[in-house]
XYZ file of C-alpha atoms in Angstrom:
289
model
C 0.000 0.000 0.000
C 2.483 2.322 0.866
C 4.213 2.174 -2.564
C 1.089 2.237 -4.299
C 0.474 5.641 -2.627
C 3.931 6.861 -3.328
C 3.448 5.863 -7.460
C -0.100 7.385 -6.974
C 1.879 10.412 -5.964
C 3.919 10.409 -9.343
C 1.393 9.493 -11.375
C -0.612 12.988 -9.668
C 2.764 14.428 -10.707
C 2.803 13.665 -14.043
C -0.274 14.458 -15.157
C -0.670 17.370 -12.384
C -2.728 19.762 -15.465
C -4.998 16.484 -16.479
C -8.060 15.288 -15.121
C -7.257 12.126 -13.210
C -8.426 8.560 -14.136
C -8.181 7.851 -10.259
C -10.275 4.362 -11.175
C -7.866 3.456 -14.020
C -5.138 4.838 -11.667
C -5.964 2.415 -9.310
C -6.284 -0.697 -11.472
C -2.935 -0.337 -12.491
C -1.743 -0.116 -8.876
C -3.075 -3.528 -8.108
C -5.965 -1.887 -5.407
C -9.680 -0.157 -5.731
C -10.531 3.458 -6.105
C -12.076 2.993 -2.873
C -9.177 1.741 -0.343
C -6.684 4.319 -2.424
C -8.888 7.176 -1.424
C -9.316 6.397 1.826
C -5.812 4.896 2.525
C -4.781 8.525 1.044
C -6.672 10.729 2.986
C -6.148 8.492 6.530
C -1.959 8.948 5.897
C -2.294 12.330 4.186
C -3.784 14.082 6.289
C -6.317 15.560 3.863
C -8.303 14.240 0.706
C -6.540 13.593 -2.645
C -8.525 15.843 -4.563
C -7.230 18.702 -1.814
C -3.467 17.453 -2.156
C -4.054 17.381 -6.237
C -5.149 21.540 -5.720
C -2.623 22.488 -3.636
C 0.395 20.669 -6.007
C -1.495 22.536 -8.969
C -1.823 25.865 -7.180
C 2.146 25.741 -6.008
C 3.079 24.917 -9.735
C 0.804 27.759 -10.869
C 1.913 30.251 -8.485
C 5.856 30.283 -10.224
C 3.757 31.012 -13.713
C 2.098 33.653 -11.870
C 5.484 34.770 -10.535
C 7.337 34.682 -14.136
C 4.652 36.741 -15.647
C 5.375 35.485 -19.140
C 2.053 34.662 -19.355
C -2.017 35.804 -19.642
C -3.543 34.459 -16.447
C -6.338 33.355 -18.656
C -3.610 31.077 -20.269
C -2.228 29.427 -16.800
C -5.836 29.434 -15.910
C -6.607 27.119 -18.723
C -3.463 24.974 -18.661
C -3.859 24.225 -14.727
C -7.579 22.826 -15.501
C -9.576 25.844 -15.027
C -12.122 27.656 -17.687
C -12.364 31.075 -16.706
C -9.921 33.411 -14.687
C -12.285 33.908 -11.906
C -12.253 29.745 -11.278
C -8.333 29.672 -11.182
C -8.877 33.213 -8.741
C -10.969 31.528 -6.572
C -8.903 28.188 -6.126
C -5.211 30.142 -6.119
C -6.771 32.514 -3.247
C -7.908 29.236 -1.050
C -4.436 27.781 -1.289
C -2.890 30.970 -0.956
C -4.226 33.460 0.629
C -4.155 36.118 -2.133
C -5.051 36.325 -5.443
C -3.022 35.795 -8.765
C -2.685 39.439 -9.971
C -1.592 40.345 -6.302
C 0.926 38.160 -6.135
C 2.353 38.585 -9.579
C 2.524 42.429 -8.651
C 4.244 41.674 -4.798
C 5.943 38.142 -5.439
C 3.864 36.664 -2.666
C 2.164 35.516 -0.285
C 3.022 32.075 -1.482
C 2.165 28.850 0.576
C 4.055 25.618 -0.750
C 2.501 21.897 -1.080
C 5.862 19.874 -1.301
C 5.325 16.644 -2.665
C 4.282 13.698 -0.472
C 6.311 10.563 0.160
C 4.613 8.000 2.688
C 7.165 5.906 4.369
C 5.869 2.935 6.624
C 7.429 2.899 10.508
C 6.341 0.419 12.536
C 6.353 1.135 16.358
C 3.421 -1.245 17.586
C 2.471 2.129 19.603
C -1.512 0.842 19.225
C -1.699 -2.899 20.019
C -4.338 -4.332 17.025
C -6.778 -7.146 18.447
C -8.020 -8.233 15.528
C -9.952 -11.308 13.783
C -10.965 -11.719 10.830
C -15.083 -12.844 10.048
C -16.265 -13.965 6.817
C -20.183 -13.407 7.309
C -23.027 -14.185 5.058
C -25.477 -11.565 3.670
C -27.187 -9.878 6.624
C -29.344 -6.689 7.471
C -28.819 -3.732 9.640
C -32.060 -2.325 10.733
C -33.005 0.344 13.281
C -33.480 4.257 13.249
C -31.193 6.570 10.832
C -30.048 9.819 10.196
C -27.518 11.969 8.112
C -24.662 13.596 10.362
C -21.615 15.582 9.614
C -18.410 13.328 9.903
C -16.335 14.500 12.986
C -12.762 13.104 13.775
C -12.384 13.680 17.286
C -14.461 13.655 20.234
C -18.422 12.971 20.921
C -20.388 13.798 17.467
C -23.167 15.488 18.944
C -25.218 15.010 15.740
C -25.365 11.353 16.708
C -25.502 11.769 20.637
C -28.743 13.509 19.740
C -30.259 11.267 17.134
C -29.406 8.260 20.133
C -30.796 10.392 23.016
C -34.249 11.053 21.151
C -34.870 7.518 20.793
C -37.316 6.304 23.632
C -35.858 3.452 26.007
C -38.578 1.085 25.206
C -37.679 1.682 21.528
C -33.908 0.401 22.368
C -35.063 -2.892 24.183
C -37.246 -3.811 20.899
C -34.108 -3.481 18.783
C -31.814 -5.288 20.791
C -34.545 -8.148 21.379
C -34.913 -7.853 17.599
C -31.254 -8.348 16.790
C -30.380 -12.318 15.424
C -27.080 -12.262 13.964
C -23.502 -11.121 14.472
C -22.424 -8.432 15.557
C -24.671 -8.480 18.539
C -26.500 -5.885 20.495
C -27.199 -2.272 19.500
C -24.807 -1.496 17.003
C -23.350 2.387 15.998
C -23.117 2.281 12.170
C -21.406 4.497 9.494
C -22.919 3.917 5.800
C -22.249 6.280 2.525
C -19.048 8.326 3.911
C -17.210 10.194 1.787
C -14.235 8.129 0.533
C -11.448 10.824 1.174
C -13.217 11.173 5.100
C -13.270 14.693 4.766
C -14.516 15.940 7.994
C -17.819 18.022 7.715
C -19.233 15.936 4.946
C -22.416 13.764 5.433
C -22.704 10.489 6.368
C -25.436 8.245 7.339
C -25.589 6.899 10.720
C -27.937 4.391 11.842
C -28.169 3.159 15.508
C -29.653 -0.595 15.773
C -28.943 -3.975 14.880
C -27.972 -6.992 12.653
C -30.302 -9.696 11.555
C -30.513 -12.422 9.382
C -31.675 -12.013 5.724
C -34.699 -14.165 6.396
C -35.827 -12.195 9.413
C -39.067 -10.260 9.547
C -38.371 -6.173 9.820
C -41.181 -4.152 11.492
C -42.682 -1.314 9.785
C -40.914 1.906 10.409
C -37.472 0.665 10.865
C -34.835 1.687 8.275
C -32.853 -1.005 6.619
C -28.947 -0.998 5.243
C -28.514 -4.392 2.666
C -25.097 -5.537 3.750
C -24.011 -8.431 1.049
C -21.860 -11.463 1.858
C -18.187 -10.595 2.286
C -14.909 -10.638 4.815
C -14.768 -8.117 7.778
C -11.881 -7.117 9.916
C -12.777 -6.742 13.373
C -10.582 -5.173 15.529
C -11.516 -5.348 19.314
C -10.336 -1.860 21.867
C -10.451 -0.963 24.825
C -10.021 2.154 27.015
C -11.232 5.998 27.081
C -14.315 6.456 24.673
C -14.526 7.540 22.568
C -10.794 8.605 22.507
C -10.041 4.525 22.107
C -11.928 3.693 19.422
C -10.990 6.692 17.710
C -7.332 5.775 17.889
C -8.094 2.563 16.749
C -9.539 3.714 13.468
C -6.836 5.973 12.948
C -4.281 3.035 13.335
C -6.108 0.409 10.773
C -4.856 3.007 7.795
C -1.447 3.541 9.734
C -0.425 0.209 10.806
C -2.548 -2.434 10.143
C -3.584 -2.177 6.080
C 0.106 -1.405 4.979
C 1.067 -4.751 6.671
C -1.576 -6.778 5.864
C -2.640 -8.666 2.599
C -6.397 -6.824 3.079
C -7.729 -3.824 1.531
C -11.201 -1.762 2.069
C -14.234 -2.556 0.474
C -17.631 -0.247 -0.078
C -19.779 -0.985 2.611
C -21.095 0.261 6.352
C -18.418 0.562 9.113
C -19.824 -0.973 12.528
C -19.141 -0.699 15.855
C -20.297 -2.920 18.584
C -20.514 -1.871 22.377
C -19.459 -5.027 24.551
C -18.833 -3.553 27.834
C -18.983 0.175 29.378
C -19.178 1.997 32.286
C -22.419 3.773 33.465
C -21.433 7.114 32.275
C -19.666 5.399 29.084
C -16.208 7.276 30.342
C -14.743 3.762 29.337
C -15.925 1.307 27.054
C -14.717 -2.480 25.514
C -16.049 -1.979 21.512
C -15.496 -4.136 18.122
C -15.106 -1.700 15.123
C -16.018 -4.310 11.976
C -14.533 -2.710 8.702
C -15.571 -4.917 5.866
C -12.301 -5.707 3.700
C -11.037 -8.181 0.771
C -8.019 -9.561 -0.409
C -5.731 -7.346 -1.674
């Protein structure tokens, strides 16, 4: 994975003025759209299609510089169709606009080019088993939330909260197959996990494909496929968090496994009353890489 990143790096490189092929780019790197992006943005520190602007707008700012060209003509070669497009981008990256900083030479903020380099330090211990499960359903009450990194989502605190008590017992009774009990489930995140962008969340539980689902419950298809279930203790949700953060860092570049599309899930086994601390199983479903 990590070389596939670093020749997804060139390949951004080398065709830096192009629109990318990011699906054909993939292909030819032996992996999915899907894992790259999110593999990418998890290391990175930001999504791909941020790190391809910034590399564009730092190779556009020394034509700007030069001033041997229109700005209509840079505009146009770095994959814009009008100078107030390329304006708007340049300013985001740089805090100024193109015509102010050909007149004053700056300000000018850099992207160098990325190289990932795996180190291994074992600094997050990964629990983990691996589950091949048959189709199943995840059924319960949804809603779309903004994706937050760090710290309580308070999107989803409140979508959990206004769902009555009686309403939680009928789910969990209702819940047949693996994972067990209520379940906190991710579905339709942005690939590049930018944080602000929409997700759907949906608190309740698995059951089997055959199983009756009452009226007014909403339902996520999950198909047959391998998961990755990696098992944390500790602070929540400061724990789990962690945890996520180390299945891009550590665990997928040393394991034969990549991402697949599908809902993330996490599993509550044990907490305490005020859920300071809790024992949870995040299931990421994978395939072979």
């Amino acid at each position: 994975m990590i070389s596939a990143l670093n020749q997804l790096v060139d390949l951004v490189e080398e065709h830096l003025t192009e629109e990318l092929d990011l699906d054909g780019l993939a292909a030819g790197l032996g992996t999915t759209e899907y894992h790259l992006r999110r593999m990418f943005s998890s290391l990175a520190g930001m999504p791909l299609s941020e790190y391809v602007r910034r590399r564009r707008m730092t190779v556009a700012a020394g034509d700007v510089v030069r001033g041997e060209e229109d700005l209509l003509e840079i505009a146009v070669r770095h994959g814009y169709g009008s100078r107030e497009a390329f304006g708007r981008a340049f300013r985001a990256v740089h805090g100024a606009g193109p015509a102010e900083v050909r007149r004053d030479g700056g300000p000018l903020r850099t992207q160098p080019q990325l190289r990932f380099r795996l180190t291994v330090e074992g600094s997050t211990p990964m629990d983990t088993r691996l589950v091949d499960r048959p189709a199943f359903r995840l059924v319960g009450h949804s809603t779309r939330v903004p994706l937050i990194h760090h710290g309580i989502n308070p999107h989803i605190q409140q979508h959990i909260t206004a769902i009555p008590p009686e309403e939680h017992r009928r789910l969990k009774a209702l819940g047949d197959a693996e994972p067990a009990g209520l379940l906190q489930v991710t579905d339709d995140a942005d690939p590049d996990g930018r944080e602000g962008t929409e997700l759907t969340y949906l608190h309740g539980v698995a059951v089997g494909g055959g199983t009756p689902v009452p009226d007014g419950l909403d339902v996520i298809e999950v198909p047959a496929g391998m998961w990755a279930v990696f098992r944390t203790s500790g602070p929540h949700p400061e724990a789990l968090q962690t945890a996520w953060a180390a299945t891009a860092t550590e665990w997928f570049p040393s394991n034969p496994w990549r991402l697949r599309p599908g809902p993330s899930i996490v599993a509550i086994l044990e907490r305490a009353d005020d859920f300071s601390t809790a024992t949870c199983e995040l299931w990421m479903p994978v395939e072979s890489a």
